[in-house]
mmCIF file of C-alpha atoms in Angstrom:
data_model
loop_
_atom_site.group_PDB
_atom_site.id
_atom_site.type_symbol
_atom_site.label_atom_id
_atom_site.label_comp_id
_atom_site.label_asym_id
_atom_site.label_seq_id
_atom_site.Cartn_x
_atom_site.Cartn_y
_atom_site.Cartn_z
ATOM 1 C CA MET A 5 -7.925 0.618 -2.623
ATOM 2 C CA GLY A 6 -6.368 0.413 -6.013
ATOM 3 C CA PHE A 7 -3.088 1.637 -7.455
ATOM 4 C CA SER A 8 -1.040 1.403 -10.635
ATOM 5 C CA ALA A 9 2.330 -0.304 -10.972
ATOM 6 C CA HIS A 10 4.872 -0.320 -13.772
ATOM 7 C CA ASN A 11 5.108 -3.596 -15.689
ATOM 8 C CA ASP A 12 8.645 -4.308 -14.422
ATOM 9 C CA TRP A 13 7.719 -4.001 -10.734
ATOM 10 C CA HIS A 14 7.463 -7.212 -8.742
ATOM 11 C CA MET A 15 4.268 -7.422 -6.708
ATOM 12 C CA ASP A 16 3.566 -9.664 -3.743
ATOM 13 C CA ILE A 17 -0.012 -9.119 -2.572
ATOM 14 C CA LYS A 18 -0.775 -11.170 0.523
ATOM 15 C CA ASP A 19 -4.155 -12.479 1.636
ATOM 16 C CA VAL A 20 -5.915 -10.537 4.358
ATOM 17 C CA ALA A 21 -4.913 -12.034 7.696
ATOM 18 C CA GLU A 22 -6.131 -10.866 11.096
ATOM 19 C CA GLY A 23 -7.629 -7.752 9.499
ATOM 20 C CA ILE A 24 -4.339 -6.690 7.897
ATOM 21 C CA CYS A 25 -3.704 -6.477 4.145
ATOM 22 C CA ILE A 26 -0.086 -6.257 2.991
ATOM 23 C CA SER A 27 1.397 -5.629 -0.450
ATOM 24 C CA MET A 28 5.143 -5.636 -1.071
ATOM 25 C CA ILE A 29 6.432 -4.036 -4.257
ATOM 26 C CA GLU A 30 9.993 -4.229 -5.559
ATOM 27 C CA THR A 31 10.986 -1.599 -8.090
ATOM 28 C CA GLY A 32 14.228 -1.444 -10.020
ATOM 29 C CA PRO A 33 16.853 -2.770 -9.777
ATOM 30 C CA TYR A 34 18.819 0.437 -10.149
ATOM 31 C CA PRO A 35 22.573 0.859 -10.575
ATOM 32 C CA SER A 36 24.072 1.780 -7.214
ATOM 33 C CA LYS A 37 27.521 2.303 -5.699
ATOM 34 C CA SER A 38 28.208 -1.400 -5.200
ATOM 35 C CA GLY A 39 26.159 -2.997 -7.982
ATOM 36 C CA GLN A 40 22.388 -3.082 -8.114
ATOM 37 C CA GLY A 41 19.880 -1.681 -5.610
ATOM 38 C CA THR A 42 16.334 -3.032 -5.335
ATOM 39 C CA PRO A 43 14.094 -0.752 -3.282
ATOM 40 C CA THR A 44 10.826 -1.922 -1.766
ATOM 41 C CA ILE A 45 7.516 -0.237 -1.174
ATOM 42 C CA LEU A 46 5.252 -1.609 1.543
ATOM 43 C CA VAL A 47 1.516 -0.911 1.437
ATOM 44 C CA LEU A 48 -0.194 -2.031 4.646
ATOM 45 C CA SER A 49 -3.844 -1.462 5.563
ATOM 46 C CA ARG A 50 -5.778 -2.438 8.652
ATOM 47 C CA THR A 51 -8.808 -1.361 10.580
ATOM 48 C CA ALA A 52 -8.297 1.298 13.214
ATOM 49 C CA LYS A 53 -8.183 0.045 16.790
ATOM 50 C CA PRO A 54 -10.591 1.622 19.304
ATOM 51 C CA GLN A 55 -9.396 5.097 20.352
ATOM 52 C CA GLU A 56 -6.384 4.866 17.979
ATOM 53 C CA ARG A 57 -5.504 7.994 16.033
ATOM 54 C CA LEU A 58 -3.783 8.106 12.635
ATOM 55 C CA ASP A 59 -0.687 9.625 14.275
ATOM 56 C CA ASP A 60 -0.490 6.675 16.710
ATOM 57 C CA PHE A 61 -0.730 4.196 13.827
ATOM 58 C CA VAL A 62 2.054 5.869 11.826
ATOM 59 C CA GLN A 63 4.277 6.306 14.900
ATOM 60 C CA SER A 64 4.175 2.530 15.430
ATOM 61 C CA PHE A 65 6.242 2.240 12.208
ATOM 62 C CA LEU A 66 8.716 4.921 13.304
ATOM 63 C CA ARG A 67 9.692 3.695 16.791
ATOM 64 C CA LYS A 68 13.144 2.504 15.729
ATOM 65 C CA TYR A 69 13.826 5.709 13.766
ATOM 66 C CA PRO A 70 14.147 8.616 16.229
ATOM 67 C CA SER A 71 15.585 10.779 13.427
ATOM 68 C CA ALA A 72 12.305 10.669 11.428
ATOM 69 C CA ARG A 73 11.289 14.168 10.433
ATOM 70 C CA PRO A 74 7.837 15.295 9.253
ATOM 71 C CA ILE A 75 7.496 16.139 5.548
ATOM 72 C CA THR A 76 4.679 16.890 3.131
ATOM 73 C CA ALA A 77 3.272 13.791 1.420
ATOM 74 C CA PRO A 78 3.834 13.555 -2.365
ATOM 75 C CA SER A 79 0.039 13.566 -2.734
ATOM 76 C CA CYS A 80 -2.762 12.534 -0.428
ATOM 77 C CA PRO A 81 -5.630 10.236 -1.476
ATOM 78 C CA SER A 82 -7.672 11.098 1.637
ATOM 79 C CA ASP A 83 -8.518 14.098 3.793
ATOM 80 C CA LYS A 84 -5.407 13.782 5.950
ATOM 81 C CA CYS A 85 -1.927 12.355 5.413
ATOM 82 C CA VAL A 86 0.955 12.106 7.842
ATOM 83 C CA ALA A 87 4.400 11.775 6.229
ATOM 84 C CA PHE A 88 7.951 11.301 7.480
ATOM 85 C CA GLU A 89 11.421 11.053 5.964
ATOM 86 C CA ILE A 90 14.170 8.969 7.538
ATOM 87 C CA VAL A 91 17.838 9.348 6.608
ATOM 88 C CA THR A 92 20.096 6.976 8.508
ATOM 89 C CA THR A 93 23.632 5.641 8.339
ATOM 90 C CA ALA A 94 22.704 2.593 10.426
ATOM 91 C CA MET A 95 21.692 0.636 7.320
ATOM 92 C CA TYR A 96 23.020 0.244 3.753
ATOM 93 C CA GLN A 97 26.340 1.773 4.782
ATOM 94 C CA SER A 98 28.118 0.790 1.539
ATOM 95 C CA GLU A 99 25.414 2.689 -0.372
ATOM 96 C CA GLY A 100 25.616 5.937 1.592
ATOM 97 C CA GLY A 101 23.012 4.951 4.189
ATOM 98 C CA GLY A 102 19.290 4.377 4.143
ATOM 99 C CA HIS A 103 16.665 6.772 2.859
ATOM 100 C CA LEU A 104 13.084 5.919 3.786
ATOM 101 C CA LEU A 105 9.720 7.583 3.377
ATOM 102 C CA VAL A 106 6.663 6.706 5.470
ATOM 103 C CA VAL A 107 3.219 8.085 4.622
ATOM 104 C CA GLY A 108 0.022 7.189 6.453
ATOM 105 C CA PHE A 109 -3.587 8.074 5.758
ATOM 106 C CA ALA A 110 -7.074 7.181 6.957
ATOM 107 C CA GLU A 111 -10.081 6.168 4.925
ATOM 108 C CA GLN A 112 -13.570 6.284 6.352
ATOM 109 C CA SER A 113 -16.004 3.558 5.384
ATOM 110 C CA PRO A 114 -18.139 4.812 2.474
ATOM 111 C CA ASP A 115 -21.925 4.898 2.771
ATOM 112 C CA PHE A 116 -22.258 2.596 -0.223
ATOM 113 C CA PRO A 117 -19.043 0.583 -0.639
ATOM 114 C CA SER A 118 -18.304 -0.631 -4.159
ATOM 115 C CA LEU A 119 -21.595 0.664 -5.530
ATOM 116 C CA LEU A 120 -19.990 1.671 -8.839
ATOM 117 C CA PHE A 121 -18.683 -1.836 -9.432
ATOM 118 C CA GLU A 122 -21.722 -3.880 -8.437
ATOM 119 C CA ARG A 123 -23.530 -5.777 -11.159
ATOM 120 C CA SER A 124 -25.573 -8.927 -11.302
ATOM 121 C CA ASP A 125 -23.867 -12.123 -12.403
ATOM 122 C CA ALA A 126 -25.614 -14.547 -14.708
ATOM 123 C CA PRO A 127 -24.877 -18.257 -14.318
ATOM 124 C CA PRO A 128 -22.182 -19.524 -16.660
ATOM 125 C CA LYS A 129 -23.392 -20.942 -19.960
ATOM 126 C CA ALA A 130 -22.794 -24.626 -20.475
ATOM 127 C CA ASN A 131 -23.905 -27.265 -22.939
ATOM 128 C CA SER A 132 -25.356 -29.580 -20.339
ATOM 129 C CA GLY A 133 -28.404 -30.695 -22.324
ATOM 130 C CA ASP A 134 -30.933 -32.235 -19.985
ATOM 131 C CA LYS A 135 -28.456 -32.739 -17.139
ATOM 132 C CA VAL A 136 -28.963 -30.934 -13.866
ATOM 133 C CA THR A 137 -26.113 -28.481 -13.333
ATOM 134 C CA ALA A 138 -25.157 -26.796 -10.072
ATOM 135 C CA TYR A 139 -23.544 -23.376 -10.012
ATOM 136 C CA ARG A 140 -21.696 -21.644 -7.208
ATOM 137 C CA PRO A 141 -21.966 -17.871 -6.927
ATOM 138 C CA THR A 142 -18.914 -15.815 -7.723
ATOM 139 C CA GLU A 143 -17.033 -14.851 -4.574
ATOM 140 C CA LYS A 144 -17.250 -11.086 -3.989
ATOM 141 C CA LEU A 145 -14.580 -8.994 -2.353
ATOM 142 C CA HIS A 146 -15.771 -6.727 0.437
ATOM 143 C CA ARG A 147 -14.126 -3.793 2.141
ATOM 144 C CA LEU A 148 -13.068 -4.267 5.744
ATOM 145 C CA PRO A 149 -15.594 -2.454 7.978
ATOM 146 C CA GLY A 150 -14.843 0.817 9.753
ATOM 147 C CA THR A 151 -11.986 3.269 9.364
ATOM 148 C CA LEU A 152 -8.968 1.876 7.555
ATOM 149 C CA TYR A 153 -5.469 3.088 8.268
ATOM 150 C CA THR A 154 -2.893 2.641 5.528
ATOM 151 C CA VAL A 155 0.836 3.170 5.602
ATOM 152 C CA VAL A 156 2.966 3.322 2.458
ATOM 153 C CA GLU A 157 6.659 2.925 3.216
ATOM 154 C CA LEU A 158 9.574 3.306 0.817
ATOM 155 C CA ASP A 159 12.774 1.488 1.804
ATOM 156 C CA SER A 160 15.754 2.613 -0.294
ATOM 157 C CA ASN A 161 19.438 3.306 -0.011
ATOM 158 C CA ALA A 162 20.779 6.820 -0.453
ATOM 159 C CA SER A 163 22.640 6.122 -3.717
ATOM 160 C CA ILE A 164 19.435 5.335 -5.661
ATOM 161 C CA PHE A 165 16.932 7.452 -3.743
ATOM 162 C CA GLU A 166 16.387 10.095 -6.449
ATOM 163 C CA LYS A 167 15.297 7.460 -8.997
ATOM 164 C CA VAL A 168 13.239 5.565 -6.462
ATOM 165 C CA ALA A 169 11.437 8.670 -5.206
ATOM 166 C CA ALA A 170 9.847 8.965 -8.669
ATOM 167 C CA ASP A 171 8.486 5.400 -8.315
ATOM 168 C CA PHE A 172 7.040 6.289 -4.921
ATOM 169 C CA GLN A 173 5.359 9.416 -6.284
ATOM 170 C CA TYR A 174 3.967 7.456 -9.255
ATOM 171 C CA LEU A 175 2.385 4.897 -6.940
ATOM 172 C CA PHE A 176 1.018 7.543 -4.618
ATOM 173 C CA LYS A 177 -0.536 9.635 -7.365
ATOM 174 C CA SER A 178 -2.276 6.528 -8.732
ATOM 175 C CA LEU A 179 -3.897 5.545 -5.412
ATOM 176 C CA GLN A 180 -7.677 5.329 -5.549
ATOM 177 C CA LEU A 181 -9.794 4.749 -2.475
ATOM 178 C CA ASP A 182 -13.227 3.158 -2.397
#
């Protein structure tokens, strides 16, 4: 998966651990009721568990938000997206409450993953003369096998939500799946 980010966003892309890939993105800060608000966008991908449906995966992120209501995703990079909006007064009370968006989608494993980007690598050039030189192959990134579920979650307060929603839409429209 690939996506675009504005140059003032702060990215924290974690290593894959236990089949889960997490990216945290901070946008802003934006002027808010009590100073500055820094929203976050979580992008989390993992392989689907046996018999798990996309709805089950997304619901696991909504358990503590019974007020989550279904909405239409800003755009959908795959065949099916499941999206929810959460408006709550239980968090960010000085900012008018919390306003969250959660969008999940599934990506099937392609028949030929990364085919467009594959190319042969020549050994690096060096002035070694007659010395024997050892080279290590370049490490290649590979897609996790099987169906991948991804959730993109926007965590914002109500006072800056309108500005932040544009960031969320920008990220979503830029998503590209392998």
